[in-house]
Amino acid sequence: MNESEYLRKIFRTIEKYKLVEKNDRIFVALSGGKDSAALLFALKKFKEERNLDIDIVGFHINLGTIGSEKVAEIVEKQCELAGVKLITFDLKEEGIDSYEIAKRSKRPVCSVCGVVKRYLMNKIPRELGATKVATGHNCDDMLVFFIKNVLGMNFSWIGKFRPKVESKNPKLLTKIRPLFFATRKENEEFVKHLGIPYVQESLCIYFKDKLRLFKKTNKWYDIFDGLENENPGLKERLLNSIIKMSEYFKNEEQLKLCKICGEPTNSEICAFCKLSSAIKV
C-alpha cells in the first residue's frame, strides 16, 4: 500500500473542489465500514498536514437492530484511534422503529431506513453546528450510481454526481465526498495498512432483503474493474466527464419547508414525516 500516493489523490480532490474551508465543522458519516473509516482518517491527516483550523466530528446513527451494537463498538474504536469526538444518534432511544414504520407503511425496511438516515444525517449535524457532512462514497459507488440512474432515466440525480453538493438552503448542509476518485479497493488497503477495525460484512438482519440488489451491484463493480484493467485511468476519466455533465443537470428547484417538522423538502410534507405518520395511525 502506497499511503502517500493514496493521500495525494484524496488531498488533490479536497483542494481542487474546495471541499474543506477555514473554520469548517465537518461531521463524518460513519457506518463502521471501510470507506467511511478511510474518509475519517484521510480527513484527519489532511487537517494535520495542512495545519487547518477545522473541527472533525464522527457521526453515527445506531439503527437499534440486531448487530447494531457491534457496529457501534467498531465506530467508537475508529474515532478513538483517530482522536476525534463521536456523536451517536440512537434510533431506538428516540422511539424510531424502522421495522414498525415499514410494516405500517407497507414499504421495504431498507427503503424506510434510507429515508430516516438521509433525514437525520442533515438535521442532527446542522442542529449541532456542522457546516458540512462528509460521506464515504467512493469512485466505484459513483460510477455504478450514475449508470443505474441513466438506465432508469432518472436524469435529475445527475446534477448531484460531483465531489461537492453545495446547498443554497440554510437548513440543508453542503455534502462533500473526498473519496470521489478513490476506489473501494484502495480504501480497504488504506484502513488495513493503518490497522483500523471495520465491519467486513453487513450485520443488519434485513440485509437478506436486498441481497439480490447487492449481487447486481457487485456485477457492475466487476464490469468497471474489468474496463479499468483493460484501460488504466478509465474510471478517473469517466468521473471527470460525469462531473462536467452534472453542470447541465443542476436542480435549481426552490425547496419548501415541511409543514410538520420544518425541514427542507420538495413537497408540502417531507418523506420522513410521511413515513412517521404511518406509525401514528
GROMACS .gro file of C-alpha atoms in nm:
model
  281
    1MET     CA    1   0.000   0.000   0.000
    2ASN     CA    2   0.145   0.334  -0.108
    3GLU     CA    3  -0.009   0.556   0.160
    4SER     CA    4   0.141   0.882   0.034
    5GLU     CA    5   0.010   0.824  -0.320
    6TYR     CA    6  -0.337   0.740  -0.187
    7LEU     CA    7  -0.346   1.050   0.033
    8ARG     CA    8  -0.222   1.271  -0.251
    9LYS     CA    9  -0.525   1.162  -0.453
   10ILE     CA   10  -0.762   1.246  -0.167
   11PHE     CA   11  -0.590   1.576  -0.086
   12ARG     CA   12  -0.597   1.676  -0.454
   13THR     CA   13  -0.974   1.620  -0.465
   14ILE     CA   14  -1.026   1.819  -0.144
   15GLU     CA   15  -0.823   2.115  -0.270
   16LYS     CA   16  -0.943   2.117  -0.632
   17TYR     CA   17  -1.311   2.117  -0.534
   18LYS     CA   18  -1.269   2.327  -0.218
   19LEU     CA   19  -1.427   2.059  -0.001
   20VAL     CA   20  -1.270   2.189   0.320
   21GLU     CA   21  -1.260   2.555   0.422
   22LYS     CA   22  -1.132   2.751   0.718
   23ASN     CA   23  -1.339   2.716   1.037
   24ASP     CA   24  -1.537   2.423   0.897
   25ARG     CA   25  -1.707   2.187   1.141
   26ILE     CA   26  -1.732   1.867   0.942
   27PHE     CA   27  -1.946   1.574   1.054
   28VAL     CA   28  -1.814   1.248   0.906
   29ALA     CA   29  -2.094   0.996   0.846
   30LEU     CA   30  -1.964   0.671   0.994
   31SER     CA   31  -2.122   0.333   0.916
   32GLY     CA   32  -1.844   0.118   1.059
   33GLY     CA   33  -1.734   0.016   0.709
   34LYS     CA   34  -1.402   0.058   0.530
   35ASP     CA   35  -1.497   0.360   0.318
   36SER     CA   36  -1.620   0.586   0.598
   37ALA     CA   37  -1.324   0.475   0.813
   38ALA     CA   38  -1.082   0.566   0.532
   39LEU     CA   39  -1.260   0.901   0.498
   40LEU     CA   40  -1.226   0.981   0.868
   41PHE     CA   41  -0.853   0.912   0.880
   42ALA     CA   42  -0.780   1.082   0.546
   43LEU     CA   43  -0.959   1.399   0.663
   44LYS     CA   44  -0.772   1.387   0.994
   45LYS     CA   45  -0.439   1.359   0.810
   46PHE     CA   46  -0.537   1.644   0.575
   47LYS     CA   47  -0.616   1.866   0.873
   48GLU     CA   48  -0.284   1.783   1.041
   49GLU     CA   49  -0.064   1.815   0.733
   50ARG     CA   50  -0.222   2.143   0.623
   51ASN     CA   51  -0.241   2.271   0.983
   52LEU     CA   52  -0.603   2.373   0.936
   53ASP     CA   53  -0.834   2.533   1.189
   54ILE     CA   54  -1.126   2.295   1.135
   55ASP     CA   55  -1.326   2.061   1.356
   56ILE     CA   56  -1.382   1.697   1.253
   57VAL     CA   57  -1.660   1.506   1.431
   58GLY     CA   58  -1.762   1.144   1.385
   59PHE     CA   59  -2.138   1.093   1.344
   60HIS     CA   60  -2.307   0.755   1.366
   61ILE     CA   61  -2.672   0.652   1.351
   62ASN     CA   62  -2.737   0.343   1.563
   63LEU     CA   63  -3.023   0.164   1.388
   64GLY     CA   64  -3.123  -0.024   1.702
   65THR     CA   65  -3.139  -0.363   1.530
   66ILE     CA   66  -2.957  -0.691   1.596
   67GLY     CA   67  -2.592  -0.630   1.514
   68SER     CA   68  -2.613  -0.254   1.564
   69GLU     CA   69  -2.427  -0.262   1.895
   70LYS     CA   70  -2.134  -0.444   1.734
   71VAL     CA   71  -2.120  -0.179   1.462
   72ALA     CA   72  -2.138   0.097   1.726
   73GLU     CA   73  -1.842  -0.056   1.910
   74ILE     CA   74  -1.633  -0.055   1.591
   75VAL     CA   75  -1.726   0.307   1.516
   76GLU     CA   76  -1.629   0.405   1.871
   77LYS     CA   77  -1.292   0.236   1.825
   78GLN     CA   78  -1.238   0.413   1.492
   79CYS     CA   79  -1.300   0.754   1.649
   80GLU     CA   80  -1.083   0.668   1.949
   81LEU     CA   81  -0.791   0.578   1.718
   82ALA     CA   82  -0.847   0.893   1.510
   83GLY     CA   83  -0.870   1.109   1.821
   84VAL     CA   84  -1.198   1.269   1.723
   85LYS     CA   85  -1.524   1.320   1.907
   86LEU     CA   86  -1.807   1.080   1.824
   87ILE     CA   87  -2.175   1.171   1.832
   88THR     CA   88  -2.420   0.881   1.809
   89PHE     CA   89  -2.791   0.912   1.740
   90ASP     CA   90  -2.974   0.603   1.866
   91LEU     CA   91  -3.300   0.539   1.680
   92LYS     CA   92  -3.432   0.306   1.948
   93GLU     CA   93  -3.373   0.556   2.227
   94GLU     CA   94  -3.550   0.822   2.020
   95GLY     CA   95  -3.852   0.596   1.966
   96ILE     CA   96  -3.790   0.542   1.594
   97ASP     CA   97  -3.855   0.183   1.484
   98SER     CA   98  -3.774   0.137   1.114
   99TYR     CA   99  -3.927  -0.212   1.107
  100GLU     CA  100  -4.254  -0.092   1.258
  101ILE     CA  101  -4.269   0.203   1.018
  102ALA     CA  102  -4.201  -0.031   0.725
  103LYS     CA  103  -4.475  -0.268   0.839
  104ARG     CA  104  -4.733   0.009   0.880
  105SER     CA  105  -4.638   0.191   0.559
  106LYS     CA  106  -4.600  -0.134   0.359
  107ARG     CA  107  -4.257  -0.029   0.236
  108PRO     CA  108  -3.931  -0.232   0.240
  109VAL     CA  109  -3.729  -0.187   0.560
  110CYS     CA  110  -3.421  -0.081   0.361
  111SER     CA  111  -3.623   0.192   0.187
  112VAL     CA  112  -3.751   0.324   0.522
  113CYS     CA  113  -3.402   0.308   0.671
  114GLY     CA  114  -3.266   0.513   0.380
  115VAL     CA  115  -3.526   0.788   0.428
  116VAL     CA  116  -3.463   0.801   0.804
  117LYS     CA  117  -3.085   0.817   0.770
  118ARG     CA  118  -3.089   1.087   0.499
  119TYR     CA  119  -3.324   1.297   0.713
  120LEU     CA  120  -3.123   1.263   1.034
  121MET     CA  121  -2.786   1.296   0.855
  122ASN     CA  122  -2.883   1.652   0.772
  123LYS     CA  123  -3.099   1.756   1.067
  124ILE     CA  124  -2.886   1.642   1.363
  125PRO     CA  125  -2.544   1.764   1.241
  126ARG     CA  126  -2.696   2.101   1.144
  127GLU     CA  127  -2.853   2.143   1.487
  128LEU     CA  128  -2.515   2.060   1.642
  129GLY     CA  129  -2.332   2.328   1.446
  130ALA     CA  130  -2.199   2.137   1.146
  131THR     CA  131  -2.108   2.330   0.832
  132LYS     CA  132  -2.074   2.020   0.612
  133VAL     CA  133  -2.140   1.646   0.614
  134ALA     CA  134  -1.874   1.420   0.463
  135THR     CA  135  -1.972   1.080   0.324
  136GLY     CA  136  -1.760   0.784   0.216
  137HIS     CA  137  -1.896   0.748  -0.137
  138ASN     CA  138  -1.611   0.614  -0.347
  139CYS     CA  139  -1.521   0.610  -0.715
  140ASP     CA  140  -1.693   0.276  -0.780
  141ASP     CA  141  -2.011   0.383  -0.597
  142MET     CA  142  -2.040   0.697  -0.808
  143LEU     CA  143  -1.990   0.513  -1.139
  144VAL     CA  144  -2.249   0.248  -1.055
  145PHE     CA  145  -2.500   0.503  -0.917
  146PHE     CA  146  -2.456   0.706  -1.233
  147ILE     CA  147  -2.512   0.419  -1.477
  148LYS     CA  148  -2.815   0.297  -1.281
  149ASN     CA  149  -2.974   0.641  -1.287
  150VAL     CA  150  -2.908   0.681  -1.660
  151LEU     CA  151  -3.057   0.338  -1.735
  152GLY     CA  152  -3.354   0.423  -1.515
  153MET     CA  153  -3.391   0.760  -1.695
  154ASN     CA  154  -3.365   0.934  -1.359
  155PHE     CA  155  -3.168   1.226  -1.503
  156SER     CA  156  -3.244   1.476  -1.226
  157TRP     CA  157  -2.997   1.295  -0.997
  158ILE     CA  158  -2.708   1.353  -1.238
  159GLY     CA  159  -2.679   1.708  -1.105
  160LYS     CA  160  -2.559   1.564  -0.771
  161PHE     CA  161  -2.281   1.347  -0.914
  162ARG     CA  162  -1.985   1.556  -0.808
  163PRO     CA  163  -1.747   1.579  -0.510
  164LYS     CA  164  -1.929   1.874  -0.354
  165VAL     CA  165  -2.305   1.922  -0.349
  166GLU     CA  166  -2.349   2.276  -0.227
  167SER     CA  167  -2.662   2.393  -0.055
  168LYS     CA  168  -2.844   2.720  -0.112
  169ASN     CA  169  -3.090   2.648   0.167
  170PRO     CA  170  -2.987   2.748   0.522
  171LYS     CA  171  -3.141   2.427   0.659
  172LEU     CA  172  -2.965   2.196   0.414
  173LEU     CA  173  -2.599   2.117   0.477
  174THR     CA  174  -2.342   2.101   0.200
  175LYS     CA  175  -2.235   1.740   0.129
  176ILE     CA  176  -1.874   1.656   0.045
  177ARG     CA  177  -1.722   1.336  -0.097
  178PRO     CA  178  -1.343   1.344  -0.054
  179LEU     CA  179  -1.314   0.981  -0.170
  180PHE     CA  180  -1.481   1.058  -0.504
  181PHE     CA  181  -1.179   0.938  -0.704
  182ALA     CA  182  -1.065   0.661  -0.465
  183THR     CA  183  -1.172   0.303  -0.537
  184ARG     CA  184  -1.325   0.073  -0.279
  185LYS     CA  185  -1.013  -0.146  -0.305
  186GLU     CA  186  -0.782   0.148  -0.230
  187ASN     CA  187  -0.992   0.244   0.072
  188GLU     CA  188  -0.978  -0.110   0.208
  189GLU     CA  189  -0.600  -0.130   0.159
  190PHE     CA  190  -0.561   0.204   0.339
  191VAL     CA  191  -0.754   0.104   0.652
  192LYS     CA  192  -0.581  -0.235   0.663
  193HIS     CA  193  -0.245  -0.061   0.630
  194LEU     CA  194  -0.326   0.159   0.930
  195GLY     CA  195  -0.472  -0.131   1.129
  196ILE     CA  196  -0.814   0.030   1.159
  197PRO     CA  197  -1.100  -0.205   1.255
  198TYR     CA  198  -1.404  -0.203   1.028
  199VAL     CA  199  -1.720  -0.400   0.959
  200GLN     CA  200  -1.628  -0.651   0.690
  201GLU     CA  201  -1.979  -0.776   0.615
  202SER     CA  202  -2.327  -0.644   0.675
  203LEU     CA  203  -2.452  -0.718   1.027
  204CYS     CA  204  -2.801  -0.589   0.950
  205ILE     CA  205  -3.065  -0.860   0.991
  206TYR     CA  206  -3.256  -0.713   0.693
  207PHE     CA  207  -2.958  -0.738   0.457
  208LYS     CA  208  -3.105  -1.056   0.306
  209ASP     CA  209  -3.396  -0.845   0.178
  210LYS     CA  210  -3.164  -0.659  -0.059
  211LEU     CA  211  -2.919  -0.941  -0.130
  212ARG     CA  212  -3.035  -0.968  -0.492
  213LEU     CA  213  -2.975  -0.596  -0.546
  214PHE     CA  214  -2.637  -0.625  -0.373
  215LYS     CA  215  -2.532  -0.903  -0.611
  216LYS     CA  216  -2.638  -0.697  -0.914
  217THR     CA  217  -2.438  -0.401  -0.786
  218ASN     CA  218  -2.132  -0.622  -0.742
  219LYS     CA  219  -2.164  -0.728  -1.106
  220TRP     CA  220  -2.146  -0.363  -1.208
  221TYR     CA  221  -1.837  -0.321  -0.990
  222ASP     CA  222  -1.680  -0.616  -1.171
  223ILE     CA  223  -1.762  -0.463  -1.511
  224PHE     CA  224  -1.595  -0.133  -1.426
  225ASP     CA  225  -1.298  -0.312  -1.269
  226GLY     CA  226  -1.256  -0.512  -1.591
  227LEU     CA  227  -1.272  -0.197  -1.804
  228GLU     CA  228  -1.014  -0.029  -1.579
  229ASN     CA  229  -0.779  -0.326  -1.610
  230GLU     CA  230  -0.803  -0.304  -1.989
  231ASN     CA  231  -0.784   0.075  -1.996
  232PRO     CA  232  -0.589   0.214  -1.695
  233GLY     CA  233  -0.724   0.552  -1.588
  234LEU     CA  234  -1.068   0.490  -1.741
  235LYS     CA  235  -1.255   0.531  -1.411
  236GLU     CA  236  -1.099   0.871  -1.345
  237ARG     CA  237  -1.172   0.990  -1.700
  238LEU     CA  238  -1.532   0.876  -1.671
  239LEU     CA  239  -1.575   1.055  -1.338
  240ASN     CA  240  -1.430   1.378  -1.476
  241SER     CA  241  -1.679   1.358  -1.764
  242ILE     CA  242  -1.964   1.291  -1.521
  243ILE     CA  243  -1.868   1.595  -1.312
  244LYS     CA  244  -1.878   1.815  -1.624
  245MET     CA  245  -2.207   1.659  -1.727
  246SER     CA  246  -2.356   1.728  -1.382
  247GLU     CA  247  -2.333   2.102  -1.450
  248TYR     CA  248  -2.604   2.064  -1.714
  249PHE     CA  249  -2.839   1.887  -1.473
  250LYS     CA  250  -2.818   2.112  -1.169
  251ASN     CA  251  -3.152   2.127  -0.994
  252GLU     CA  252  -3.242   2.488  -0.924
  253GLU     CA  253  -3.576   2.394  -0.766
  254GLN     CA  254  -3.657   2.602  -0.460
  255LEU     CA  255  -3.708   2.380  -0.158
  256LYS     CA  256  -4.005   2.427   0.071
  257LEU     CA  257  -4.017   2.367   0.446
  258CYS     CA  258  -4.213   2.066   0.563
  259LYS     CA  259  -4.545   2.171   0.720
  260ILE     CA  260  -4.494   1.922   1.002
  261CYS     CA  261  -4.126   1.933   1.101
  262GLY     CA  262  -3.997   2.243   0.921
  263GLU     CA  263  -3.714   2.058   0.742
  264PRO     CA  264  -3.636   2.126   0.375
  265THR     CA  265  -3.831   1.924   0.120
  266ASN     CA  266  -3.955   1.948  -0.240
  267SER     CA  267  -4.314   1.876  -0.134
  268GLU     CA  268  -4.557   2.001   0.128
  269ILE     CA  269  -4.468   1.720   0.371
  270CYS     CA  270  -4.122   1.558   0.376
  271ALA     CA  271  -4.065   1.185   0.319
  272PHE     CA  272  -3.968   1.130   0.683
  273CYS     CA  273  -4.291   1.280   0.818
  274LYS     CA  274  -4.500   1.088   0.565
  275LEU     CA  275  -4.345   0.766   0.697
  276SER     CA  276  -4.372   0.874   1.059
  277SER     CA  277  -4.742   0.943   1.018
  278ALA     CA  278  -4.794   0.579   0.924
  279ILE     CA  279  -4.699   0.465   1.272
  280LYS     CA  280  -4.926   0.718   1.440
  281VAL     CA  281  -5.243   0.599   1.266
   0.00000   0.00000   0.00000
